[in-house]
Amino acid sequence: MGRRAQNKQGVPLPLDQEKRTGKVTEKLNKQLRNNIVKNSKPGKSTRKSLEDKGSSGGSKRKREKETDNSIAITKSRKSSAVLKTKKDLFEDSDLDQGTGGPESGWDNMEMASEDGEDSDISMGSYEGTSDSDEDEDDSKELAARSSDFLFDKDEVNSHSDSSDEDSAEEDSTEEEEEEGEEEEEEFGELGDIEKKSRKLEKLQKLEATLAEEEQRDMIERNEQEEDFFEFTLPTEEDLAREAESPPDLNVVQQRIQDVVHVLNSFSQLRESNRSRSEYMNQLTRDMAFYYGYSEFLLEKLMQLFPVSEAIEFFEANEVPRPVTIRTNTLKTRRRDLAQALINRGVNLDVIGKWSKVGLTIYDSPVPIGATPEYMAGHYMIQAASSFLPVMALSPQPHERVLDMSSAPGGKTTHCAALMRNTGVIFANDANKEREKALVANIHRLGVSNAVVCNYDGREFPKVMGGFDRVLLDAPCSGTGVISKDASVKVNKTEQDFNMLTHLQKELILSAIDSVDANSKTGGYIVYSTCSVTVDEDESVVDYALRKRPNVKLVDTGLDFGREGFSKFRGKAFHPSLSLTRRFFAHTHNMDGFYVAKFKKLSNKITSPSGENGSTEARSTGGEPKPKKSKKKRSD
Amino acid sequence: MRPLTDEETKTFFEKLSKYEAIMRQATSIGRTNLISLGICFGKFTKSGKFRLHITALPYLAQYATYKIWIKPNGEMSFLYGNNVAKAHVKRATDDTPEHQGVVIYNSNDIPLGFGVTARSTVDTRKLDPSAIVVFHQSDVGEYLRDEDTLF
């Protein structure tokens, strides 16, 4: 077993030797080169520096052995015991073919390491068929060699780290040495074959002990891994070289893990000459490649989380969320709907404690968007996260509600259901094409209190104001729904973000201005996005709070989700932003989402310290009048 | 179809008056910007006839006197726009005359659409199973099929 493990590993050669034979992989080569560069630095012993800066995983171990070997070579002419042993075995079997000889040893090394086991087998067959002449030569050489190697063995042992192993090891080697001498004496008397087999046994035994030793060594090393975790950040040259060859996902993934590990305990594991930003840059580059994001977006998203959580976030974006439906309480009850769907063979469950109308569909033999129940308007296919803003808004019966960007109507119909089809909902959307779906859904779900209109949301307080509640599910970059639409990963640029945040800021102000603060039951505005970036969430809300001092944030009424950031990367937001809620795919198993709820305190804007406050006060100050007149007319 | 009963007339106009309130509120929405208001019952054809749409179904179903229930195996066939065959009929209101508007339900009492009877209930008994009993007029599948043209 020990041997097998060794063979898998491959016996390492001295450094320059490996390079010459071309056995080393490109990756290893790179690391070796790194080490050479580093070794030239003063103030560190060769071994120490090599161990510190070794690479990760299997190659690390390989290289450490190499180091041992090279030391052994430099200290004594004779090379390491393992290598010799192998070589001996190989040459034994090789002699038939007449290629054996001490000079050819190094050239055969690679083969020997690979064919270690095969050579054993050929030995067996060789024993039966050997010529006596050749045998004599052979065995003489072997004997000489084996004493050589035994000597080596001792020396290697003296290099080895663990002292308690040494004593046992030495005992055994001494024994073997004696045996070897004996053998030399008895050479003529005993049968060649018998002798050979004995020798072979001995060698095998030795190798077994060596393997064991190595294994123990490895375990120790693993234990110490925490102390000297080895990872070398690739240099620019390395990256340039990597860029030439086709990219290897495994290498990149391994590097991501390593860098994350380093970053998690940075002071201990860092390379002293590399800064945190260098690590972060490498990580960003690798993750952008691995998950297929543009580096701009990836960096933006990375800022939201600690590094290891960011990985969870990106992983969660690769997995689709479960299909969820919302019961249309205007037409049926959740229990009845669940029963009807179960009868159709649908496997479902309630969505969670937080919703009384949601169902999660695990799998279904029929298309869930074309069952008779769906067509009869008993449910709506709607992401779990889309329930949240409506629950936060909690529209009451007989109110006048505005849904500023309503298509395709999931939230609008949810509002209507909560209002029991009373009052009026103004469902607005700027996109006429999308409104077709909105109208179809409104009719299908039997919503009779909706007025669908097609305005730019920014026109709104002028078209109509004085609403009891306004829902603004703002157009956004969609960074929360990457699992649904992966094109976001690459097609959103900084400009898009600037444009969107600008639009969102305009929309949120018109939403606030459209609400009547004197409403008996309402006066609330809910702002939500399906994006997780701070630019589109907290920044916009903070902007609204600054521009409209007549609103304040209130609790969303959602008892889960994370608190919004009240400060982010040096920016300080209004402290009440902790009342807003964030939702993430990796923590809540729903799309990334953001919900903020405002209460409007007065219709008059007391001008904030800014100079533009007065103009706004004027422009919006005029609005309550038309609102009132409209109200009178409609009453 | 048939004259509405007093009760039906009352409910119908109550409904309409409710829309009137919504309609008044909607006056502030510009003509070109108004997409939809309340529930669309149907459309007038160019020749002046009135076509009920599937969107009127909840109201028809509420007040229908003649109903037909169909079996689960006929459900999807009807929802794809086909006429109802006799084999698919589970139950029907007795004494339904010929060419009478009927609302079609599935076995769970969910209204699926409406149509016109091909035969009276009495005549239906003599027909072979594949014969058509109700001519299809409208079904809820149209929400998916004709989403763009329906409104």
PDB file of N, CA and C in Angstrom, chain B residues 41-118:
ATOM      1  N   PHE B  41     -65.138  43.227 -20.767  1.00  0.00           N
ATOM      2  CA  PHE B  41     -66.145  42.178 -20.943  1.00  0.00           C
ATOM      3  C   PHE B  41     -66.118  41.603 -22.347  1.00  0.00           C
ATOM      4  N   GLY B  42     -65.887  42.478 -23.303  1.00  0.00           N
ATOM      5  CA  GLY B  42     -65.890  42.007 -24.683  1.00  0.00           C
ATOM      6  C   GLY B  42     -65.672  43.163 -25.625  1.00  0.00           C
ATOM      7  N   LYS B  43     -65.841  42.888 -26.897  1.00  0.00           N
ATOM      8  CA  LYS B  43     -65.601  43.929 -27.889  1.00  0.00           C
ATOM      9  C   LYS B  43     -66.747  43.974 -28.882  1.00  0.00           C
ATOM     10  N   PHE B  44     -66.946  45.146 -29.451  1.00  0.00           N
ATOM     11  CA  PHE B  44     -67.909  45.272 -30.543  1.00  0.00           C
ATOM     12  C   PHE B  44     -67.200  44.956 -31.839  1.00  0.00           C
ATOM     13  N   THR B  45     -67.895  44.206 -32.675  1.00  0.00           N
ATOM     14  CA  THR B  45     -67.306  43.938 -33.982  1.00  0.00           C
ATOM     15  C   THR B  45     -67.594  45.107 -34.901  1.00  0.00           C
ATOM     16  N   LYS B  46     -66.998  45.086 -36.072  1.00  0.00           N
ATOM     17  CA  LYS B  46     -67.221  46.190 -37.024  1.00  0.00           C
ATOM     18  C   LYS B  46     -68.679  46.254 -37.466  1.00  0.00           C
ATOM     19  N   SER B  47     -69.328  45.091 -37.470  1.00  0.00           N
ATOM     20  CA  SER B  47     -70.718  45.081 -37.901  1.00  0.00           C
ATOM     21  C   SER B  47     -71.666  45.373 -36.746  1.00  0.00           C
ATOM     22  N   GLY B  48     -71.091  45.776 -35.617  1.00  0.00           N
ATOM     23  CA  GLY B  48     -71.938  46.220 -34.527  1.00  0.00           C
ATOM     24  C   GLY B  48     -72.360  45.140 -33.564  1.00  0.00           C
ATOM     25  N   LYS B  49     -71.922  43.913 -33.784  1.00  0.00           N
ATOM     26  CA  LYS B  49     -72.257  42.858 -32.823  1.00  0.00           C
ATOM     27  C   LYS B  49     -71.298  42.928 -31.638  1.00  0.00           C
ATOM     28  N   PHE B  50     -71.733  42.332 -30.544  1.00  0.00           N
ATOM     29  CA  PHE B  50     -70.882  42.352 -29.350  1.00  0.00           C
ATOM     30  C   PHE B  50     -70.359  40.955 -29.066  1.00  0.00           C
ATOM     31  N   ARG B  51     -69.052  40.849 -28.923  1.00  0.00           N
ATOM     32  CA  ARG B  51     -68.424  39.564 -28.609  1.00  0.00           C
ATOM     33  C   ARG B  51     -67.975  39.555 -27.152  1.00  0.00           C
ATOM     34  N   LEU B  52     -68.484  38.590 -26.419  1.00  0.00           N
ATOM     35  CA  LEU B  52     -68.002  38.449 -25.041  1.00  0.00           C
ATOM     36  C   LEU B  52     -66.595  37.862 -25.059  1.00  0.00           C
ATOM     37  N   HIS B  53     -65.759  38.363 -24.206  1.00  0.00           N
ATOM     38  CA  HIS B  53     -64.422  37.797 -24.074  1.00  0.00           C
ATOM     39  C   HIS B  53     -64.366  36.853 -22.878  1.00  0.00           C
ATOM     40  N   ILE B  54     -63.297  36.104 -22.869  1.00  0.00           N
ATOM     41  CA  ILE B  54     -63.103  35.164 -21.756  1.00  0.00           C
ATOM     42  C   ILE B  54     -62.998  35.915 -20.433  1.00  0.00           C
ATOM     43  N   THR B  55     -62.613  37.179 -20.519  1.00  0.00           N
ATOM     44  CA  THR B  55     -62.462  37.970 -19.302  1.00  0.00           C
ATOM     45  C   THR B  55     -63.795  38.202 -18.593  1.00  0.00           C
ATOM     46  N   ALA B  56     -64.888  38.004 -19.317  1.00  0.00           N
ATOM     47  CA  ALA B  56     -66.197  38.184 -18.693  1.00  0.00           C
ATOM     48  C   ALA B  56     -66.629  36.930 -17.937  1.00  0.00           C
ATOM     49  N   LEU B  57     -65.828  35.877 -18.065  1.00  0.00           N
ATOM     50  CA  LEU B  57     -66.225  34.580 -17.523  1.00  0.00           C
ATOM     51  C   LEU B  57     -66.587  34.599 -16.039  1.00  0.00           C
ATOM     52  N   PRO B  58     -65.798  35.243 -15.176  1.00  0.00           N
ATOM     53  CA  PRO B  58     -66.154  35.196 -13.758  1.00  0.00           C
ATOM     54  C   PRO B  58     -67.571  35.704 -13.501  1.00  0.00           C
ATOM     55  N   TYR B  59     -67.982  36.718 -14.304  1.00  0.00           N
ATOM     56  CA  TYR B  59     -69.315  37.285 -14.081  1.00  0.00           C
ATOM     57  C   TYR B  59     -70.377  36.396 -14.685  1.00  0.00           C
ATOM     58  N   LEU B  60     -70.091  35.821 -15.853  1.00  0.00           N
ATOM     59  CA  LEU B  60     -71.043  34.886 -16.448  1.00  0.00           C
ATOM     60  C   LEU B  60     -71.224  33.683 -15.530  1.00  0.00           C
ATOM     61  N   ALA B  61     -70.117  33.193 -15.031  1.00  0.00           N
ATOM     62  CA  ALA B  61     -70.157  31.979 -14.224  1.00  0.00           C
ATOM     63  C   ALA B  61     -70.960  32.199 -12.954  1.00  0.00           C
ATOM     64  N   GLN B  62     -70.880  33.442 -12.457  1.00  0.00           N
ATOM     65  CA  GLN B  62     -71.584  33.743 -11.215  1.00  0.00           C
ATOM     66  C   GLN B  62     -73.094  33.623 -11.395  1.00  0.00           C
ATOM     67  N   TYR B  63     -73.563  33.952 -12.584  1.00  0.00           N
ATOM     68  CA  TYR B  63     -75.015  34.055 -12.755  1.00  0.00           C
ATOM     69  C   TYR B  63     -75.568  33.081 -13.785  1.00  0.00           C
ATOM     70  N   ALA B  64     -74.771  32.158 -14.241  1.00  0.00           N
ATOM     71  CA  ALA B  64     -75.223  31.266 -15.298  1.00  0.00           C
ATOM     72  C   ALA B  64     -76.340  30.353 -14.796  1.00  0.00           C
ATOM     73  N   THR B  65     -77.361  30.167 -15.631  1.00  0.00           N
ATOM     74  CA  THR B  65     -78.408  29.218 -15.278  1.00  0.00           C
ATOM     75  C   THR B  65     -78.133  27.847 -15.897  1.00  0.00           C
ATOM     76  N   TYR B  66     -77.471  27.863 -17.055  1.00  0.00           N
ATOM     77  CA  TYR B  66     -77.184  26.586 -17.707  1.00  0.00           C
ATOM     78  C   TYR B  66     -75.689  26.297 -17.640  1.00  0.00           C
ATOM     79  N   LYS B  67     -75.395  25.133 -17.138  1.00  0.00           N
ATOM     80  CA  LYS B  67     -73.984  24.808 -16.930  1.00  0.00           C
ATOM     81  C   LYS B  67     -73.692  23.404 -17.443  1.00  0.00           C
ATOM     82  N   ILE B  68     -72.455  23.190 -17.802  1.00  0.00           N
ATOM     83  CA  ILE B  68     -72.001  21.847 -18.165  1.00  0.00           C
ATOM     84  C   ILE B  68     -70.676  21.569 -17.466  1.00  0.00           C
ATOM     85  N   TRP B  69     -70.627  20.423 -16.876  1.00  0.00           N
ATOM     86  CA  TRP B  69     -69.359  20.018 -16.230  1.00  0.00           C
ATOM     87  C   TRP B  69     -68.668  18.985 -17.121  1.00  0.00           C
ATOM     88  N   ILE B  70     -67.392  19.111 -17.291  1.00  0.00           N
ATOM     89  CA  ILE B  70     -66.698  18.128 -18.130  1.00  0.00           C
ATOM     90  C   ILE B  70     -65.712  17.304 -17.305  1.00  0.00           C
ATOM     91  N   LYS B  71     -65.408  16.127 -17.856  1.00  0.00           N
ATOM     92  CA  LYS B  71     -64.539  15.185 -17.143  1.00  0.00           C
ATOM     93  C   LYS B  71     -63.090  15.641 -17.253  1.00  0.00           C
ATOM     94  N   PRO B  72     -62.269  15.175 -16.339  1.00  0.00           N
ATOM     95  CA  PRO B  72     -60.845  15.581 -16.373  1.00  0.00           C
ATOM     96  C   PRO B  72     -60.174  15.282 -17.712  1.00  0.00           C
ATOM     97  N   ASN B  73     -60.578  14.180 -18.383  1.00  0.00           N
ATOM     98  CA  ASN B  73     -59.883  13.851 -19.635  1.00  0.00           C
ATOM     99  C   ASN B  73     -60.283  14.770 -20.784  1.00  0.00           C
ATOM    100  N   GLY B  74     -61.410  15.468 -20.609  1.00  0.00           N
ATOM    101  CA  GLY B  74     -61.824  16.398 -21.662  1.00  0.00           C
ATOM    102  C   GLY B  74     -61.385  17.823 -21.397  1.00  0.00           C
ATOM    103  N   GLU B  75     -60.812  17.990 -20.207  1.00  0.00           N
ATOM    104  CA  GLU B  75     -60.475  19.330 -19.735  1.00  0.00           C
ATOM    105  C   GLU B  75     -59.467  20.021 -20.657  1.00  0.00           C
ATOM    106  N   MET B  76     -58.354  19.352 -20.895  1.00  0.00           N
ATOM    107  CA  MET B  76     -57.292  19.981 -21.675  1.00  0.00           C
ATOM    108  C   MET B  76     -57.722  20.188 -23.124  1.00  0.00           C
ATOM    109  N   SER B  77     -58.488  19.233 -23.630  1.00  0.00           N
ATOM    110  CA  SER B  77     -58.966  19.364 -25.003  1.00  0.00           C
ATOM    111  C   SER B  77     -59.765  20.657 -25.173  1.00  0.00           C
ATOM    112  N   PHE B  78     -60.649  20.919 -24.206  1.00  0.00           N
ATOM    113  CA  PHE B  78     -61.442  22.138 -24.288  1.00  0.00           C
ATOM    114  C   PHE B  78     -60.559  23.374 -24.131  1.00  0.00           C
ATOM    115  N   LEU B  79     -59.570  23.270 -23.249  1.00  0.00           N
ATOM    116  CA  LEU B  79     -58.712  24.430 -22.994  1.00  0.00           C
ATOM    117  C   LEU B  79     -57.794  24.739 -24.178  1.00  0.00           C
ATOM    118  N   TYR B  80     -57.660  23.799 -25.085  1.00  0.00           N
ATOM    119  CA  TYR B  80     -56.890  24.085 -26.298  1.00  0.00           C
ATOM    120  C   TYR B  80     -57.795  24.612 -27.411  1.00  0.00           C
ATOM    121  N   GLY B  81     -59.055  24.877 -27.076  1.00  0.00           N
ATOM    122  CA  GLY B  81     -59.926  25.539 -28.041  1.00  0.00           C
ATOM    123  C   GLY B  81     -60.839  24.607 -28.824  1.00  0.00           C
ATOM    124  N   ASN B  82     -60.959  23.347 -28.395  1.00  0.00           N
ATOM    125  CA  ASN B  82     -61.816  22.418 -29.132  1.00  0.00           C
ATOM    126  C   ASN B  82     -63.249  22.435 -28.599  1.00  0.00           C
ATOM    127  N   ASN B  83     -64.139  21.951 -29.442  1.00  0.00           N
ATOM    128  CA  ASN B  83     -65.523  21.789 -29.004  1.00  0.00           C
ATOM    129  C   ASN B  83     -65.594  20.641 -27.995  1.00  0.00           C
ATOM    130  N   VAL B  84     -66.717  20.611 -27.279  1.00  0.00           N
ATOM    131  CA  VAL B  84     -66.867  19.565 -26.265  1.00  0.00           C
ATOM    132  C   VAL B  84     -67.601  18.375 -26.858  1.00  0.00           C
ATOM    133  N   ALA B  85     -66.988  17.198 -26.796  1.00  0.00           N
ATOM    134  CA  ALA B  85     -67.646  15.983 -27.276  1.00  0.00           C
ATOM    135  C   ALA B  85     -68.506  15.389 -26.181  1.00  0.00           C
ATOM    136  N   LYS B  86     -69.448  14.564 -26.586  1.00  0.00           N
ATOM    137  CA  LYS B  86     -70.367  13.996 -25.596  1.00  0.00           C
ATOM    138  C   LYS B  86     -69.629  13.144 -24.566  1.00  0.00           C
ATOM    139  N   ALA B  87     -68.595  12.443 -25.035  1.00  0.00           N
ATOM    140  CA  ALA B  87     -67.853  11.562 -24.143  1.00  0.00           C
ATOM    141  C   ALA B  87     -67.218  12.329 -22.995  1.00  0.00           C
ATOM    142  N   HIS B  88     -66.971  13.622 -23.198  1.00  0.00           N
ATOM    143  CA  HIS B  88     -66.288  14.413 -22.182  1.00  0.00           C
ATOM    144  C   HIS B  88     -67.234  15.036 -21.160  1.00  0.00           C
ATOM    145  N   VAL B  89     -68.517  14.965 -21.467  1.00  0.00           N
ATOM    146  CA  VAL B  89     -69.454  15.627 -20.560  1.00  0.00           C
ATOM    147  C   VAL B  89     -69.693  14.749 -19.337  1.00  0.00           C
ATOM    148  N   LYS B  90     -69.518  15.348 -18.205  1.00  0.00           N
ATOM    149  CA  LYS B  90     -69.743  14.599 -16.974  1.00  0.00           C
ATOM    150  C   LYS B  90     -71.183  14.797 -16.517  1.00  0.00           C
ATOM    151  N   ARG B  91     -71.622  16.048 -16.585  1.00  0.00           N
ATOM    152  CA  ARG B  91     -72.945  16.384 -16.068  1.00  0.00           C
ATOM    153  C   ARG B  91     -73.400  17.641 -16.804  1.00  0.00           C
ATOM    154  N   ALA B  92     -74.685  17.801 -16.961  1.00  0.00           N
ATOM    155  CA  ALA B  92     -75.187  19.016 -17.594  1.00  0.00           C
ATOM    156  C   ALA B  92     -76.512  19.400 -16.945  1.00  0.00           C
ATOM    157  N   THR B  93     -76.811  20.690 -16.984  1.00  0.00           N
ATOM    158  CA  THR B  93     -78.093  21.145 -16.469  1.00  0.00           C
ATOM    159  C   THR B  93     -79.214  20.528 -17.304  1.00  0.00           C
ATOM    160  N   ASP B  94     -80.209  20.034 -16.642  1.00  0.00           N
ATOM    161  CA  ASP B  94     -81.332  19.455 -17.369  1.00  0.00           C
ATOM    162  C   ASP B  94     -82.071  20.547 -18.152  1.00  0.00           C
ATOM    163  N   ASP B  95     -82.744  20.128 -19.168  1.00  0.00           N
ATOM    164  CA  ASP B  95     -83.620  21.019 -19.943  1.00  0.00           C
ATOM    165  C   ASP B  95     -82.875  22.139 -20.633  1.00  0.00           C
ATOM    166  N   THR B  96     -81.599  21.944 -20.892  1.00  0.00           N
ATOM    167  CA  THR B  96     -80.896  22.982 -21.646  1.00  0.00           C
ATOM    168  C   THR B  96     -81.384  22.928 -23.084  1.00  0.00           C
ATOM    169  N   PRO B  97     -81.881  24.046 -23.610  1.00  0.00           N
ATOM    170  CA  PRO B  97     -82.351  24.025 -25.004  1.00  0.00           C
ATOM    171  C   PRO B  97     -81.162  24.032 -25.979  1.00  0.00           C
ATOM    172  N   GLU B  98     -81.494  23.867 -27.242  1.00  0.00           N
ATOM    173  CA  GLU B  98     -80.482  23.917 -28.280  1.00  0.00           C
ATOM    174  C   GLU B  98     -80.000  25.361 -28.459  1.00  0.00           C
ATOM    175  N   HIS B  99     -78.752  25.523 -28.887  1.00  0.00           N
ATOM    176  CA  HIS B  99     -78.161  26.855 -29.129  1.00  0.00           C
ATOM    177  C   HIS B  99     -78.257  27.783 -27.938  1.00  0.00           C
ATOM    178  N   GLN B 100     -78.113  27.224 -26.774  1.00  0.00           N
ATOM    179  CA  GLN B 100     -78.160  28.007 -25.537  1.00  0.00           C
ATOM    180  C   GLN B 100     -76.733  28.271 -25.066  1.00  0.00           C
ATOM    181  N   GLY B 101     -76.461  29.503 -24.654  1.00  0.00           N
ATOM    182  CA  GLY B 101     -75.143  29.796 -24.088  1.00  0.00           C
ATOM    183  C   GLY B 101     -74.963  29.065 -22.754  1.00  0.00           C
ATOM    184  N   VAL B 102     -73.866  28.348 -22.593  1.00  0.00           N
ATOM    185  CA  VAL B 102     -73.627  27.634 -21.344  1.00  0.00           C
ATOM    186  C   VAL B 102     -72.200  27.936 -20.842  1.00  0.00           C
ATOM    187  N   VAL B 103     -72.074  27.879 -19.554  1.00  0.00           N
ATOM    188  CA  VAL B 103     -70.738  28.025 -18.966  1.00  0.00           C
ATOM    189  C   VAL B 103     -70.206  26.630 -18.670  1.00  0.00           C
ATOM    190  N   ILE B 104     -68.960  26.428 -19.005  1.00  0.00           N
ATOM    191  CA  ILE B 104     -68.366  25.097 -18.843  1.00  0.00           C
ATOM    192  C   ILE B 104     -67.442  25.071 -17.636  1.00  0.00           C
ATOM    193  N   TYR B 105     -67.661  24.086 -16.794  1.00  0.00           N
ATOM    194  CA  TYR B 105     -66.855  23.928 -15.583  1.00  0.00           C
ATOM    195  C   TYR B 105     -66.076  22.630 -15.671  1.00  0.00           C
ATOM    196  N   ASN B 106     -64.999  22.560 -14.936  1.00  0.00           N
ATOM    197  CA  ASN B 106     -64.366  21.247 -14.808  1.00  0.00           C
ATOM    198  C   ASN B 106     -64.928  20.558 -13.574  1.00  0.00           C
ATOM    199  N   SER B 107     -64.430  19.377 -13.271  1.00  0.00           N
ATOM    200  CA  SER B 107     -65.052  18.601 -12.191  1.00  0.00           C
ATOM    201  C   SER B 107     -64.791  19.213 -10.819  1.00  0.00           C
ATOM    202  N   ASN B 108     -63.829  20.165 -10.736  1.00  0.00           N
ATOM    203  CA  ASN B 108     -63.607  20.851  -9.459  1.00  0.00           C
ATOM    204  C   ASN B 108     -64.403  22.145  -9.364  1.00  0.00           C
ATOM    205  N   ASP B 109     -65.375  22.325 -10.269  1.00  0.00           N
ATOM    206  CA  ASP B 109     -66.218  23.532 -10.266  1.00  0.00           C
ATOM    207  C   ASP B 109     -65.456  24.800 -10.616  1.00  0.00           C
ATOM    208  N   ILE B 110     -64.351  24.643 -11.312  1.00  0.00           N
ATOM    209  CA  ILE B 110     -63.656  25.831 -11.802  1.00  0.00           C
ATOM    210  C   ILE B 110     -64.196  26.162 -13.186  1.00  0.00           C
ATOM    211  N   PRO B 111     -64.707  27.392 -13.376  1.00  0.00           N
ATOM    212  CA  PRO B 111     -65.185  27.739 -14.721  1.00  0.00           C
ATOM    213  C   PRO B 111     -64.028  27.786 -15.722  1.00  0.00           C
ATOM    214  N   LEU B 112     -64.224  27.111 -16.842  1.00  0.00           N
ATOM    215  CA  LEU B 112     -63.154  27.028 -17.838  1.00  0.00           C
ATOM    216  C   LEU B 112     -63.443  27.852 -19.080  1.00  0.00           C
ATOM    217  N   GLY B 113     -64.721  28.148 -19.327  1.00  0.00           N
ATOM    218  CA  GLY B 113     -65.027  28.901 -20.527  1.00  0.00           C
ATOM    219  C   GLY B 113     -66.525  28.846 -20.789  1.00  0.00           C
ATOM    220  N   PHE B 114     -66.907  29.271 -21.966  1.00  0.00           N
ATOM    221  CA  PHE B 114     -68.327  29.191 -22.300  1.00  0.00           C
ATOM    222  C   PHE B 114     -68.494  28.858 -23.779  1.00  0.00           C
ATOM    223  N   GLY B 115     -69.698  28.451 -24.112  1.00  0.00           N
ATOM    224  CA  GLY B 115     -69.964  28.057 -25.486  1.00  0.00           C
ATOM    225  C   GLY B 115     -71.463  27.994 -25.726  1.00  0.00           C
ATOM    226  N   VAL B 116     -71.829  27.387 -26.830  1.00  0.00           N
ATOM    227  CA  VAL B 116     -73.238  27.272 -27.202  1.00  0.00           C
ATOM    228  C   VAL B 116     -73.553  25.788 -27.394  1.00  0.00           C
ATOM    229  N   THR B 117     -74.670  25.354 -26.850  1.00  0.00           N
ATOM    230  CA  THR B 117     -75.017  23.939 -26.985  1.00  0.00           C
ATOM    231  C   THR B 117     -75.359  23.612 -28.431  1.00  0.00           C
ATOM    232  N   ALA B 118     -74.967  22.416 -28.862  1.00  0.00           N
ATOM    233  CA  ALA B 118     -75.284  21.978 -30.220  1.00  0.00           C
ATOM    234  C   ALA B 118     -76.648  21.294 -30.254  1.00  0.00           C
TER     235      ALA B 118
END
